[in-house]
Structure formats: structure tokens, C-alpha cells
């Protein structure tokens, strides 16, 4: 039987849910609870409105978007269902006419219903932005959403300090999700409105925590249409140990690189894992 608990922690809203019968139900409850924040972000996010959506109108985007959707749905079907549930719960169209969008590639871009892609574009922005020609990118929009961390481990202490330097579009558009899983475990994740938990930071009842930092890719390093960062990070929330998390990262087949700070709160072990596409990674202890 599902339970829903809402609250507020120093101005940040929290939703506790679960166990849920499936990923779609989890996503639907999140979308329903945070519909206002999600729709507000969609209307105000300048990167989405001025870069991602215009690119999605262009026929040259269709192969990339189709590959991203098919590959991530195949690799992580339950998380894909979560994303669809979030869109449905918040009354935001998702991908129900993506195939029609591809078929209509020859039609005028003004006639194309690109709103169906909004949630997907948010979740794949890191995998899409490198393919937008620089001439079409607005210099007035700050796309630098890098974060930074300080990691310290000694005989007397272990500290992980994270600075959340996200884009200004996320101000007022974040929340905490705590999910209780059917197997008795749980996770808590700081979540960007409309996105999977969590491409920022989170922790679970197995004692695993993580924070994330951006690794801007060179275009030749990108594996176009492969697995998205948001899906990999969502998978880390269910890792049962730091070694399990390493395995999930290593086998993820990521499209673009990222930096993962993995923290074992039980053994005071901290690892930094920097990745690139095609399963390349470097681990620092």
C-alpha cells in the first residue's frame, strides 16, 4: 500500500512516497504533487525555450532524439515509466506523438507539435546541447551549470561538501523526493523539477551517498544517442554499496561524461569517478 507524506525543510518541499506498484505510479505522484513547479520551470527555462525547443523543431534533431528515447527506454524501462508518469501527473505532454513528429519532418516547423518533447528535452539537455550549432546558441543565456565539491578523508573525519551551482532557471524549481522501495530500502534525492531523481545529489538506506559534477565533453567524445546522465544517476539511488555503484557507472554506456563523488557513510570511504563515453572512467580514492 502506498503512502504519501509531504513536508517542508527550510523552504524546500519534500514528498515521501511508496512503496509504489511501479515506476509510472511513482512518477505520477511526483508530477501531481509538484505540477506547479514543473510547469513553471517549463515556461521560464530559457535554455529549454531558446535552444532545446528550437533545435527539436528542426528535422536534423530527429535521429538524435529518436536514438536517445529508444536506447534509454530499452536500458532503463522502469525509469522511463517514471518519466512518463511525471509528465502525466503534471499534465505535461511527453512522447505520445514522437513517432508522428518524425514522420512529419518534411512539414513546416511551425506546424510541428514540439511541446510533446519538453520533459524529454529537460532530461537529455546534456546529451543534446553539444549538437546545437554555436551560431544558434544565445550568448545571453548562461549554460554553465557546473557544481563543485570538497572531499576530505583522514583518520579523524570524512567530509563531502557540495556547492549546487545550478542554472538560475532552477531557482524555486527543486524539491526533495524520499521513496520507500518494495524491498524495504529507501532513497532521498534533491530533484530538479521535471527531471528524474537525482542529477544533483542523494543518498539511500544502504549508506551510499553521491554528489555530481559536470564534465563538459568535446564533441568528438560524445556517443550520440547513448545513455543519458539523468538515467545513470537515477540508477545510482538504488545501488546497494559503493562497489555496486561503481559497477553501475562502468556498465552504463553513457553518451557524455560526468563526475561522480561516491560516499560510503558506513566505512567513511569516498571515491571520485570521472567518466567519458564508451565506458571510459578514472577513479580517484
XYZ file of C-alpha atoms in Angstrom:
285
model
C 0.000 0.000 0.000
C 1.422 3.379 -0.959
C 1.910 6.224 1.478
C 2.370 9.904 0.727
C 3.910 12.337 3.192
C 4.500 15.965 2.314
C 6.555 18.479 4.218
C 8.885 21.450 4.014
C 12.516 21.611 5.115
C 13.886 25.167 5.391
C 11.788 26.266 2.430
C 12.419 23.126 0.352
C 9.339 20.981 -0.193
C 9.594 17.229 0.342
C 7.446 14.333 -0.817
C 7.726 10.870 0.744
C 6.094 8.120 -1.275
C 5.945 4.367 -1.539
C 6.123 1.571 -1.803
C 4.609 2.090 -5.266
C 3.394 -0.674 -7.552
C 5.636 0.505 -10.404
C 7.754 3.349 -11.732
C 4.854 5.004 -13.509
C 2.919 5.386 -10.260
C 5.943 6.909 -8.539
C 6.422 9.403 -11.353
C 2.723 10.238 -11.483
C 2.625 11.051 -7.759
C 5.700 13.272 -8.101
C 4.252 15.059 -11.127
C 0.895 15.520 -9.436
C 2.416 16.929 -6.238
C 4.878 19.260 -7.975
C 2.847 20.186 -11.050
C 3.120 23.904 -10.297
C 6.932 23.836 -10.054
C 7.309 21.665 -13.156
C 5.062 23.791 -15.359
C 6.622 26.984 -14.018
C 10.074 25.744 -14.956
C 8.940 24.730 -18.437
C 7.606 28.233 -19.024
C 10.687 30.056 -17.673
C 13.704 27.889 -18.520
C 15.487 29.906 -21.219
C 17.762 27.052 -22.261
C 14.694 24.928 -22.925
C 12.726 27.642 -24.697
C 15.503 29.365 -26.663
C 17.790 26.452 -27.506
C 16.364 22.977 -26.939
C 12.864 23.536 -28.318
C 14.007 25.370 -31.482
C 16.504 22.570 -32.109
C 13.743 19.982 -31.645
C 11.730 21.712 -34.397
C 14.498 21.035 -36.869
C 14.461 17.781 -38.864
C 18.174 17.356 -38.104
C 17.293 16.672 -34.440
C 15.007 13.723 -35.078
C 17.609 10.969 -35.405
C 19.286 12.052 -32.160
C 16.021 12.333 -30.207
C 14.766 9.010 -31.516
C 18.012 7.247 -30.530
C 18.022 8.798 -27.059
C 14.434 7.785 -26.379
C 14.760 4.237 -27.735
C 18.107 3.427 -26.086
C 17.215 4.788 -22.655
C 13.776 3.198 -22.671
C 15.339 -0.151 -23.546
C 18.114 0.113 -20.935
C 16.031 1.526 -18.066
C 12.340 0.778 -18.768
C 11.229 1.389 -15.182
C 12.872 4.823 -15.032
C 11.402 5.670 -18.428
C 7.998 4.847 -16.947
C 8.787 7.194 -14.042
C 9.439 9.983 -16.525
C 6.185 9.309 -18.345
C 4.333 9.237 -15.033
C 5.840 12.581 -14.028
C 4.691 14.111 -17.302
C 1.182 12.693 -16.942
C 0.874 13.670 -13.288
C 1.894 17.252 -14.008
C -0.281 17.483 -17.151
C 2.745 17.942 -19.410
C 2.611 16.026 -22.724
C 5.504 13.592 -23.119
C 6.292 11.384 -26.105
C 2.958 10.031 -27.206
C 3.367 11.555 -30.663
C 7.141 11.337 -31.026
C 6.763 8.937 -33.936
C 4.354 11.362 -35.594
C 6.893 14.130 -35.083
C 9.464 12.117 -37.019
C 7.024 11.286 -39.808
C 6.165 14.963 -40.147
C 9.793 16.006 -40.529
C 9.125 17.334 -44.018
C 6.394 19.689 -42.834
C 6.903 23.292 -41.819
C 8.494 23.542 -38.387
C 5.765 25.985 -37.391
C 3.255 23.142 -37.695
C 5.139 20.688 -35.516
C 3.912 19.925 -32.010
C 7.232 20.173 -30.212
C 5.596 20.610 -26.779
C 5.417 16.824 -26.558
C 9.190 16.805 -26.105
C 9.552 19.229 -23.203
C 10.096 16.746 -20.376
C 12.416 14.635 -22.517
C 14.453 17.671 -23.549
C 14.999 18.666 -19.913
C 16.242 15.202 -19.021
C 18.550 14.934 -22.041
C 19.809 18.514 -22.163
C 23.442 17.471 -21.541
C 23.240 14.976 -24.386
C 21.558 17.418 -26.802
C 23.199 20.822 -26.249
C 26.561 19.870 -27.858
C 24.716 19.242 -31.146
C 23.143 22.694 -31.309
C 25.271 24.851 -33.649
C 27.028 27.643 -31.773
C 25.512 30.196 -34.127
C 22.081 29.183 -32.803
C 23.054 29.390 -29.137
C 22.211 32.596 -27.324
C 25.230 34.192 -25.684
C 22.892 35.858 -23.190
C 21.910 32.503 -21.697
C 24.184 31.082 -19.043
C 24.570 27.374 -19.750
C 27.253 26.916 -17.090
C 25.535 24.704 -14.545
C 28.665 23.135 -13.118
C 28.832 22.260 -9.431
C 31.868 21.827 -7.191
C 32.828 19.622 -4.246
C 35.393 19.410 -1.483
C 36.181 15.835 -0.405
C 38.303 15.193 2.690
C 39.127 11.854 4.318
C 41.510 11.486 7.259
C 41.905 9.319 10.338
C 39.621 11.621 12.292
C 36.990 12.698 9.781
C 35.374 12.245 6.392
C 33.718 15.249 4.756
C 31.952 15.759 1.436
C 30.863 19.368 0.831
C 28.817 20.096 -2.296
C 28.120 23.500 -3.858
C 24.991 23.371 -6.031
C 25.868 25.845 -8.818
C 22.856 25.051 -10.971
C 21.397 27.292 -13.656
C 19.251 30.217 -12.493
C 16.224 28.559 -14.123
C 16.171 26.105 -11.211
C 15.575 28.765 -8.544
C 12.255 27.797 -6.951
C 12.083 24.693 -9.143
C 13.635 21.988 -6.950
C 12.315 19.621 -4.282
C 13.223 16.584 -2.196
C 11.922 13.112 -3.002
C 12.055 10.262 -0.493
C 10.983 6.948 -1.950
C 10.364 3.786 0.029
C 11.045 0.796 -2.223
C 9.179 -2.543 -2.187
C 12.325 -4.354 -0.945
C 12.353 -2.295 2.263
C 15.138 0.105 1.280
C 14.690 3.803 0.544
C 16.423 6.779 -1.022
C 16.278 10.560 -0.681
C 17.131 12.790 -3.640
C 17.399 16.511 -4.344
C 15.476 16.801 -7.597
C 15.177 19.357 -10.392
C 11.540 19.962 -11.383
C 10.516 17.698 -14.252
C 13.648 15.554 -14.086
C 14.393 12.128 -12.696
C 15.782 11.994 -9.147
C 18.597 12.986 -8.968
C 21.109 14.697 -11.219
C 22.360 16.708 -8.215
C 22.850 14.633 -5.038
C 21.163 11.927 -2.997
C 21.618 9.069 -0.529
C 19.978 5.762 0.337
C 19.360 3.450 3.272
C 22.314 1.239 2.293
C 24.661 4.019 3.409
C 25.557 5.133 -0.111
C 25.516 8.843 -0.948
C 26.655 10.709 -4.035
C 27.130 14.194 -5.396
C 27.623 15.092 -9.050
C 29.778 17.493 -11.040
C 29.712 18.348 -14.720
C 32.390 17.251 -17.194
C 31.824 19.279 -20.388
C 32.528 16.979 -23.340
C 34.411 17.570 -26.535
C 32.066 16.857 -29.409
C 34.239 14.042 -30.778
C 33.975 12.258 -27.407
C 30.171 12.090 -27.431
C 28.413 8.813 -28.152
C 25.347 10.351 -29.791
C 22.035 8.852 -28.706
C 23.504 6.623 -25.977
C 22.506 6.541 -22.292
C 21.642 9.831 -20.597
C 23.249 11.154 -17.435
C 19.885 11.505 -15.665
C 19.104 7.812 -16.109
C 22.518 6.735 -14.817
C 22.174 8.946 -11.741
C 18.666 7.634 -11.073
C 20.102 4.110 -11.110
C 22.737 5.034 -8.502
C 19.993 5.767 -5.973
C 19.252 2.036 -5.817
C 22.878 0.849 -5.565
C 23.419 -1.394 -2.541
C 27.074 -0.480 -1.959
C 29.833 1.744 -3.269
C 31.157 -1.177 -5.335
C 27.691 -1.748 -6.782
C 27.574 1.950 -7.699
C 30.941 1.642 -9.467
C 29.656 -1.311 -11.468
C 26.530 0.595 -12.500
C 28.588 3.579 -13.644
C 31.120 1.440 -15.511
C 28.465 -0.502 -17.427
C 26.221 2.467 -18.175
C 27.263 3.119 -21.820
C 26.986 6.877 -21.248
C 26.536 9.365 -24.052
C 28.592 12.087 -22.333
C 30.996 12.165 -19.411
C 30.265 13.126 -15.830
C 31.953 13.261 -12.427
C 30.527 11.136 -9.601
C 31.542 11.527 -5.965
C 30.594 8.273 -4.230
C 30.401 8.213 -0.432
C 30.075 5.152 1.801
C 28.761 6.566 5.073
C 29.323 3.281 6.931
C 33.011 2.810 6.114
C 33.925 6.512 5.597
C 35.138 5.709 2.089
C 34.950 8.376 -0.637
C 35.696 7.908 -4.333
C 35.695 10.322 -7.250
C 34.826 8.688 -10.562
C 35.263 10.745 -13.720
C 33.746 9.235 -16.832
C 33.634 9.724 -20.573
C 31.574 7.978 -23.227
C 32.210 4.388 -24.340
C 32.676 3.201 -20.739
C 35.858 5.185 -20.102
C 36.442 6.158 -16.477
C 39.089 7.126 -13.956
C 38.703 6.553 -10.216
C 40.431 8.614 -7.537
C 40.491 7.393 -3.942
